[in-house]
XYZ file of C-alpha atoms in Angstrom:
499
model
C 3.049 5.821 -34.014
C 2.029 2.194 -32.298
C 4.265 -0.768 -32.733
C 3.330 -2.735 -35.716
C 1.379 -6.001 -35.860
C 2.780 -9.150 -36.209
C 6.158 -8.190 -35.200
C 8.917 -10.581 -33.477
C 7.590 -11.409 -29.835
C 9.006 -9.037 -27.226
C 8.722 -7.686 -23.404
C 6.660 -4.890 -22.361
C 8.346 -2.004 -21.089
C 6.457 0.738 -19.413
C 7.241 4.420 -20.085
C 6.773 6.310 -17.189
C 6.897 9.752 -15.867
C 9.766 10.447 -13.592
C 7.776 11.145 -10.265
C 6.168 7.669 -10.578
C 9.656 5.625 -11.445
C 10.187 4.504 -8.076
C 6.785 3.837 -7.370
C 6.494 1.671 -10.520
C 9.822 0.058 -9.979
C 9.036 -1.071 -6.220
C 5.545 -2.284 -7.359
C 6.986 -4.646 -10.283
C 9.513 -5.817 -8.172
C 7.184 -6.909 -5.100
C 5.381 -9.187 -7.428
C 8.631 -10.525 -9.474
C 7.748 -8.736 -12.578
C 10.653 -6.370 -12.487
C 13.117 -7.599 -15.796
C 16.420 -6.729 -13.944
C 18.314 -7.954 -16.895
C 17.639 -4.615 -18.248
C 18.389 -1.162 -16.880
C 15.813 1.822 -16.395
C 16.725 4.496 -18.136
C 15.396 7.977 -19.638
C 13.083 7.653 -22.817
C 14.720 9.755 -25.478
C 11.703 11.289 -27.645
C 13.730 11.783 -30.709
C 14.742 7.771 -30.786
C 13.385 6.387 -34.043
C 13.127 2.869 -32.386
C 10.759 3.788 -29.767
C 6.826 3.420 -30.301
C 4.654 4.089 -27.663
C 0.745 3.349 -27.238
C -0.521 7.160 -26.783
C -0.886 9.829 -29.447
C 0.488 12.474 -29.373
C 3.744 11.535 -27.777
C 4.711 12.272 -24.153
C 5.055 16.063 -23.308
C 8.584 16.820 -23.969
C 8.685 19.019 -21.032
C 8.113 15.950 -19.006
C 10.980 13.412 -18.114
C 9.856 9.735 -19.042
C 11.652 6.815 -17.939
C 11.607 3.316 -19.462
C 10.985 0.540 -16.951
C 11.377 -2.868 -18.109
C 9.065 -5.932 -17.245
C 9.096 -9.627 -17.719
C 5.827 -9.712 -19.291
C 6.055 -11.185 -22.956
C 3.860 -10.721 -25.769
C 3.970 -12.819 -29.154
C 1.937 -10.284 -30.826
C 2.970 -6.769 -30.301
C -0.293 -5.166 -32.097
C -2.018 -2.668 -29.706
C -4.869 -4.774 -29.572
C -3.025 -7.524 -27.587
C -0.388 -4.983 -26.138
C -2.673 -2.308 -24.356
C -5.007 -4.829 -22.541
C -1.627 -6.154 -21.459
C -0.184 -2.601 -20.341
C -3.963 -2.070 -18.325
C -3.520 -5.618 -16.884
C 0.151 -4.920 -15.581
C -1.020 -1.704 -13.810
C -4.025 -3.508 -12.374
C -1.730 -6.075 -10.984
C 0.496 -3.375 -9.388
C -2.673 -1.289 -8.075
C -1.860 1.843 -10.537
C -4.226 1.245 -13.336
C -5.835 5.185 -12.287
C -2.175 6.319 -13.811
C -2.961 4.563 -17.280
C -3.098 7.757 -19.035
C 0.332 8.722 -17.634
C 2.039 5.512 -18.587
C 2.686 3.796 -22.031
C 4.308 0.758 -23.213
C 6.874 0.117 -25.677
C 7.823 -3.215 -26.990
C 11.677 -4.328 -26.202
C 12.606 -7.124 -28.792
C 14.060 -10.155 -27.057
C 17.603 -11.029 -27.992
C 17.726 -14.830 -29.459
C 20.140 -15.332 -26.100
C 17.845 -13.902 -23.419
C 14.761 -15.750 -24.786
C 14.868 -18.700 -22.667
C 15.697 -16.781 -19.672
C 13.167 -14.195 -19.942
C 10.099 -16.530 -20.929
C 11.157 -18.868 -17.840
C 11.521 -15.782 -15.678
C 7.912 -14.544 -16.986
C 5.938 -17.802 -15.596
C 8.648 -18.890 -13.003
C 5.440 -20.127 -10.817
C 3.932 -21.636 -14.115
C 7.213 -23.784 -14.784
C 7.395 -24.961 -11.150
C 3.845 -26.117 -11.108
C 4.440 -27.835 -14.516
C 7.345 -29.706 -13.121
C 5.151 -30.878 -10.193
C 2.248 -31.747 -12.421
C 4.456 -34.060 -14.230
C 5.514 -35.834 -10.799
C 1.625 -36.620 -10.030
C 0.048 -39.809 -10.711
C -0.964 -40.136 -14.359
C -4.674 -40.054 -13.867
C -4.556 -36.914 -11.517
C -1.909 -35.174 -13.922
C -4.132 -35.806 -16.450
C -6.996 -33.952 -15.340
C -5.120 -31.108 -14.588
C -3.648 -30.760 -17.655
C -6.869 -31.033 -19.296
C -9.117 -29.089 -17.232
C -7.120 -26.507 -15.257
C -6.520 -22.943 -16.372
C -3.082 -22.002 -17.236
C -1.157 -21.074 -14.261
C 1.695 -19.064 -16.066
C -0.112 -15.739 -15.505
C -1.074 -16.764 -12.031
C 0.002 -13.297 -10.137
C 1.862 -13.357 -6.884
C 3.613 -11.317 -4.258
C 6.224 -11.528 -2.023
C 6.656 -10.056 1.610
C 9.520 -11.818 2.835
C 9.374 -14.371 3.983
C 5.725 -14.798 2.725
C 4.819 -15.847 -0.818
C 0.962 -14.501 -1.094
C -1.291 -16.002 -3.775
C -4.537 -14.132 -5.026
C -7.752 -16.008 -3.792
C -8.441 -16.750 -7.482
C -5.374 -19.096 -8.077
C -7.360 -22.103 -6.872
C -10.868 -20.814 -6.889
C -11.488 -23.231 -10.215
C -11.634 -26.813 -10.517
C -9.770 -29.166 -10.538
C -7.176 -26.711 -8.686
C -9.869 -26.167 -5.800
C -9.416 -29.845 -4.781
C -5.888 -28.910 -3.840
C -7.036 -27.368 -0.937
C -9.184 -30.640 0.561
C -7.770 -32.998 2.754
C -7.383 -35.705 0.240
C -4.966 -33.907 -1.754
C -2.836 -32.547 1.096
C 0.233 -34.736 0.469
C 0.369 -33.584 -3.322
C -0.391 -29.835 -2.081
C 2.531 -30.306 0.336
C 4.853 -31.017 -1.977
C 3.833 -28.275 -4.629
C 4.273 -25.878 -1.882
C 7.775 -26.785 -0.379
C 8.930 -26.514 -4.191
C 7.465 -22.930 -4.482
C 9.343 -22.262 -1.042
C 12.459 -23.246 -2.188
C 12.211 -21.713 -5.731
C 11.161 -18.031 -4.240
C 13.144 -18.422 -0.992
C 10.180 -17.697 1.417
C 9.123 -20.020 4.244
C 5.523 -19.295 4.393
C 2.410 -19.285 1.642
C -1.016 -17.908 1.968
C -4.007 -17.162 -0.028
C -4.950 -13.340 -0.119
C -8.495 -12.331 0.388
C -10.101 -8.829 0.310
C -10.173 -7.078 3.695
C -13.914 -7.089 4.468
C -16.079 -4.024 5.156
C -17.720 -5.229 7.829
C -16.762 -7.772 10.874
C -18.894 -10.314 12.260
C -20.177 -8.444 15.174
C -20.304 -5.193 13.930
C -21.226 -2.680 10.732
C -17.897 -1.689 10.447
C -14.348 -3.921 10.283
C -12.838 -0.618 11.745
C -9.879 -2.934 12.571
C -8.991 -3.865 9.157
C -8.578 -7.663 10.156
C -7.896 -9.746 7.536
C -10.210 -12.647 8.248
C -10.237 -13.816 4.579
C -6.578 -14.690 4.482
C -5.936 -18.759 3.851
C -2.777 -19.817 5.415
C -1.766 -22.807 3.100
C 2.100 -23.365 4.362
C 3.985 -22.619 7.493
C 2.822 -21.486 10.895
C 1.158 -18.384 10.953
C 0.444 -18.530 14.606
C -2.719 -19.266 16.784
C -6.339 -18.550 15.526
C -6.905 -15.671 18.246
C -9.962 -13.393 18.649
C -9.811 -9.913 17.413
C -9.506 -6.901 19.737
C -11.038 -5.636 21.848
C -12.909 -9.466 22.344
C -8.973 -10.639 22.801
C -6.324 -8.261 23.599
C -2.809 -10.149 22.463
C -0.145 -10.731 25.074
C 3.909 -9.894 24.576
C 3.813 -13.989 23.827
C 1.321 -13.691 21.552
C 3.485 -10.754 19.642
C 6.336 -13.277 19.749
C 4.730 -16.335 18.790
C 3.139 -14.838 15.634
C 4.438 -15.156 12.031
C 5.573 -11.643 10.909
C 6.385 -10.647 7.173
C 7.674 -7.626 5.844
C 8.592 -5.090 2.736
C 10.469 -2.182 2.051
C 8.882 0.744 0.218
C 10.107 3.823 -0.959
C 13.227 2.776 1.447
C 11.007 2.499 4.349
C 10.755 -0.960 5.959
C 7.144 -2.290 7.520
C 6.546 -5.424 8.972
C 3.119 -6.899 10.357
C 1.492 -10.179 11.367
C -0.660 -11.212 8.076
C -3.051 -13.397 10.291
C -4.237 -10.419 12.389
C -3.432 -7.238 10.473
C -3.653 -5.971 6.871
C -1.142 -4.581 4.415
C -2.597 -2.408 1.534
C 0.068 -2.388 -1.200
C -2.163 -0.067 -3.190
C -1.214 2.932 -0.939
C 2.615 2.852 -2.257
C 2.003 5.740 -4.670
C 0.324 7.960 -2.206
C 3.194 7.176 0.419
C 5.697 8.260 -2.230
C 3.734 11.673 -3.010
C 3.984 12.647 1.087
C 7.776 12.281 0.651
C 7.583 15.110 -1.952
C 4.902 17.071 -0.855
C 5.777 20.852 -1.252
C 4.075 21.822 2.079
C 6.788 19.527 3.658
C 9.482 21.982 2.470
C 11.208 24.715 3.909
C 9.617 27.139 0.834
C 6.152 25.480 1.358
C 6.314 25.857 5.334
C 6.757 29.928 5.277
C 10.492 29.257 6.104
C 10.019 26.456 8.697
C 12.004 23.416 8.545
C 10.249 20.144 8.502
C 11.776 19.280 11.568
C 10.237 22.193 12.918
C 6.523 20.965 12.705
C 4.474 18.071 13.707
C 2.248 15.654 12.040
C -0.949 13.658 13.203
C -1.918 10.546 11.339
C -5.495 9.871 12.875
C -5.457 6.079 11.227
C -2.170 5.050 11.694
C -2.308 1.206 11.090
C 1.425 -0.016 10.697
C 2.779 3.187 9.961
C 1.480 3.622 6.403
C 1.628 7.229 6.162
C 2.984 8.175 9.355
C 6.674 6.617 8.459
C 6.683 8.838 5.097
C 5.974 11.733 7.271
C 9.092 10.798 9.271
C 11.053 9.984 6.454
C 10.429 13.194 4.777
C 12.044 15.122 7.997
C 8.970 15.816 10.056
C 10.107 16.623 13.795
C 7.304 14.759 15.560
C 4.483 12.596 14.321
C 1.541 11.601 16.612
C -0.642 8.552 15.559
C -3.545 7.103 16.909
C -4.793 3.527 16.270
C -6.851 0.864 17.759
C -5.546 -2.324 16.741
C -3.034 -3.795 19.119
C -1.522 -5.793 16.255
C -0.919 -2.670 14.193
C 0.542 -0.657 16.879
C 3.117 -3.635 17.637
C 3.868 -3.606 13.845
C 4.425 0.120 13.935
C 6.720 -0.319 16.655
C 8.551 -2.861 15.211
C 8.936 -0.926 11.810
C 9.746 2.130 13.507
C 12.743 0.464 15.286
C 13.984 -1.255 12.124
C 14.164 2.116 10.436
C 16.292 3.753 13.091
C 13.410 6.065 14.559
C 12.495 6.370 18.219
C 8.961 5.377 18.973
C 6.371 5.474 22.192
C 3.365 3.575 22.484
C 0.884 4.987 24.721
C -2.021 3.304 26.585
C -5.358 5.232 25.921
C -8.710 4.891 27.573
C -9.355 1.428 26.584
C -10.954 -1.805 28.597
C -8.118 -3.659 28.471
C -4.140 -2.272 29.017
C -2.220 -5.218 28.502
C -0.631 -4.097 25.014
C 3.155 -4.159 26.672
C 4.953 -2.876 29.847
C 6.383 0.078 27.810
C 3.239 1.888 27.553
C 2.354 5.137 29.719
C -0.549 6.934 30.240
C -0.968 10.816 29.386
C -0.368 12.701 32.807
C 1.291 15.795 33.990
C 4.970 14.412 33.777
C 4.157 12.917 30.557
C 7.407 13.449 28.634
C 7.716 13.196 24.828
C 11.333 12.760 23.372
C 10.600 10.342 20.745
C 10.042 10.918 17.021
C 6.931 8.909 16.623
C 4.239 8.650 19.354
C 1.294 6.421 19.015
C -2.053 6.438 21.018
C -3.341 3.209 21.392
C -6.950 4.491 21.538
C -10.108 5.872 19.460
C -8.773 9.219 17.616
C -11.992 10.849 18.834
C -9.545 11.423 22.000
C -7.023 13.163 19.982
C -7.949 16.636 20.067
C -8.286 16.240 23.790
C -4.902 14.408 24.296
C -3.202 17.069 21.811
C -4.301 20.106 24.184
C -2.433 18.398 27.042
C 0.758 17.973 25.052
C 0.637 21.005 22.899
C 3.168 22.961 24.721
C 5.614 20.269 24.275
C 5.575 19.626 20.733
C 6.295 21.734 17.390
C 3.123 23.191 16.061
C 0.932 20.492 13.910
C 0.934 21.457 10.325
C -0.099 18.223 8.664
C -3.161 15.918 9.635
C -3.771 12.592 7.769
C -7.322 11.226 7.600
C -6.385 8.065 5.862
C -9.399 5.823 6.328
C -11.765 4.296 3.474
C -14.565 4.340 2.223
C -14.873 7.468 4.202
C -12.738 9.541 6.648
C -15.147 12.496 7.069
C -15.922 11.024 11.112
C -12.455 12.431 11.499
C -12.510 15.817 9.899
C -13.903 17.729 12.910
C -10.906 16.497 14.816
C -8.384 17.059 12.010
C -9.675 20.764 11.997
C -9.041 21.099 15.732
C -5.802 19.412 15.804
C -4.158 22.056 13.293
C -2.185 24.724 14.838
C -4.517 27.787 15.222
C -1.927 30.271 14.689
C -0.353 28.740 11.398
C -2.829 26.815 9.826
C -1.642 23.855 7.728
C -3.020 20.985 5.428
C -5.555 18.086 6.243
C -5.300 14.934 3.696
C -8.533 13.497 3.444
C -9.240 10.191 2.027
C -12.470 9.178 0.259
C -13.853 6.794 -2.035
C -15.475 8.604 -4.752
C -17.601 7.650 -8.125
C -15.415 8.645 -10.870
C -18.429 10.700 -12.544
C -18.581 12.630 -9.604
C -14.996 13.968 -8.329
C -15.720 17.359 -8.782
C -18.770 17.335 -6.992
C -17.539 15.444 -4.375
C -14.367 18.066 -4.209
C -16.633 21.010 -3.704
C -18.602 19.281 -1.420
C -15.530 18.265 0.841
C -14.449 21.970 0.669
C -17.591 23.325 1.822
C -17.792 21.007 4.585
C -14.204 21.904 5.768
C -14.969 25.576 5.101
C -17.436 25.313 7.566
C -15.860 23.143 10.212
C -12.960 25.811 10.243
C -15.602 28.956 10.579
C -16.798 26.823 13.885
C -13.624 26.465 15.232
C -11.848 29.600 14.422
C -14.000 33.005 13.967
C -13.621 34.398 10.370
C -11.536 37.249 11.417
C -8.838 34.664 12.580
C -7.725 35.216 8.823
C -7.487 31.221 7.700
C -8.394 30.717 4.225
C -9.738 27.456 3.321
C -9.035 25.658 -0.192
C -8.562 22.266 -1.624
C -5.114 22.648 -2.897
C -4.990 19.279 -5.039
C -7.313 15.978 -5.924
C -5.292 13.049 -5.996
C -6.475 9.790 -7.395
C -4.899 7.077 -5.691
C -6.422 3.879 -7.096
C -9.438 1.971 -8.200
C -11.229 0.615 -5.375
C -13.923 -1.132 -7.679
C -15.723 -0.413 -10.802
C -15.886 3.054 -11.265
C -14.948 3.968 -7.833
C -11.783 5.678 -6.793
C -9.836 6.101 -3.714
C -9.075 9.869 -3.629
C -7.122 12.286 -1.482
C -8.609 15.711 -1.108
C -5.382 17.981 0.146
C -7.287 20.827 2.022
C -5.294 23.621 3.033
C -6.192 25.947 6.161
C -3.657 28.716 5.706
C -3.365 32.497 6.211
C -4.277 34.195 3.055
């Protein structure tokens, strides 16, 4: 039964299926909400002291683990705690898994109360101290009118401290972003850097769907990022209007994160990072279709995978980590290509960047064009060009690589423009899997599933005669995250295999 109302204050612990434990842990750690004073441990369903918010209790056949957080509640009634659970999941981009994740209230021992509460509102504590150092007239205004800062969320991507745009959206906090308040703002930001051991601070903003001069922001440029503290690099035009040079790459500010044991890096002023894809990255690492059994006796090292929208290596790196022998990528943003190369090197993987058919060819000296003498020894090859040329490129090098069994189409709001290419890339004898990313209205999931399946069936029948023996099915529909009210980011796992 749920916890009783009006019990002593406690901290919220999430009760998580085993397959999501690492994802939840990494996400909580990323936003500073993982309680490191308590260990993650398996849930014993016969423990009378464990109460969860869902009925019936979790299926005894599913291993569940308790993941402690630093979120504190004074009232442990379901009316208070259930919304807090949803808020936690929203803050880490996992609200779509709310039905799979329960909560438990862990009582706070007296000797730990002060430490835990301070840890919960570390940022708010710093702001409180800063407010007390302000001139009385300014401090009084902030105390009287400002919304509480104790639940402000943040994310740390070393050495970057990233705040949501809403942090300074309301008066009087908005005044801190004006020139008149710069001396006070600098003191606060310096204190935050010292406390969190970072060097840069910025306000995050949603990646706009459209760029200034096109209908679609295909480069996913972070034009709404607001640097607050530290140098983020010059205000450069985005490709293809301006192609960055090696000197630009060296002078830019780079931050990083490690997820699922995979290092990723990017220059936040010039390219995006999506933390909401963490669960999908983890899913790739555990796909049955990347095991010897799923591959019909082949080892993952004996196949190739293709990522048609590589970015800084979001999904491409997961394929390498899962043991795939060769991963081919397509990416048109020079900043993302540079981030992918740096990330691959840091992870200990060999990587080659190949200049494609673009107007500007100054990405760096190491790039080469595909030709008769083109040689592939690296684990990861990224083509800096539109994926519209991917099928042509692959035909040129197919004899040099293992069969392509996986193709990832990770573009939102729809990856449908790449589906024909994805079918052309699959090995014609063995077939494989295509992972198609789409934004879908939650009311239309099954309808969309049938539409996607019908489209791929038609594409496969055009590519290969029906007598070829490949059968098309939708093996799985994965809901990755919420993309907006009533809209979910979904992945359709399309299998094209011999029956």
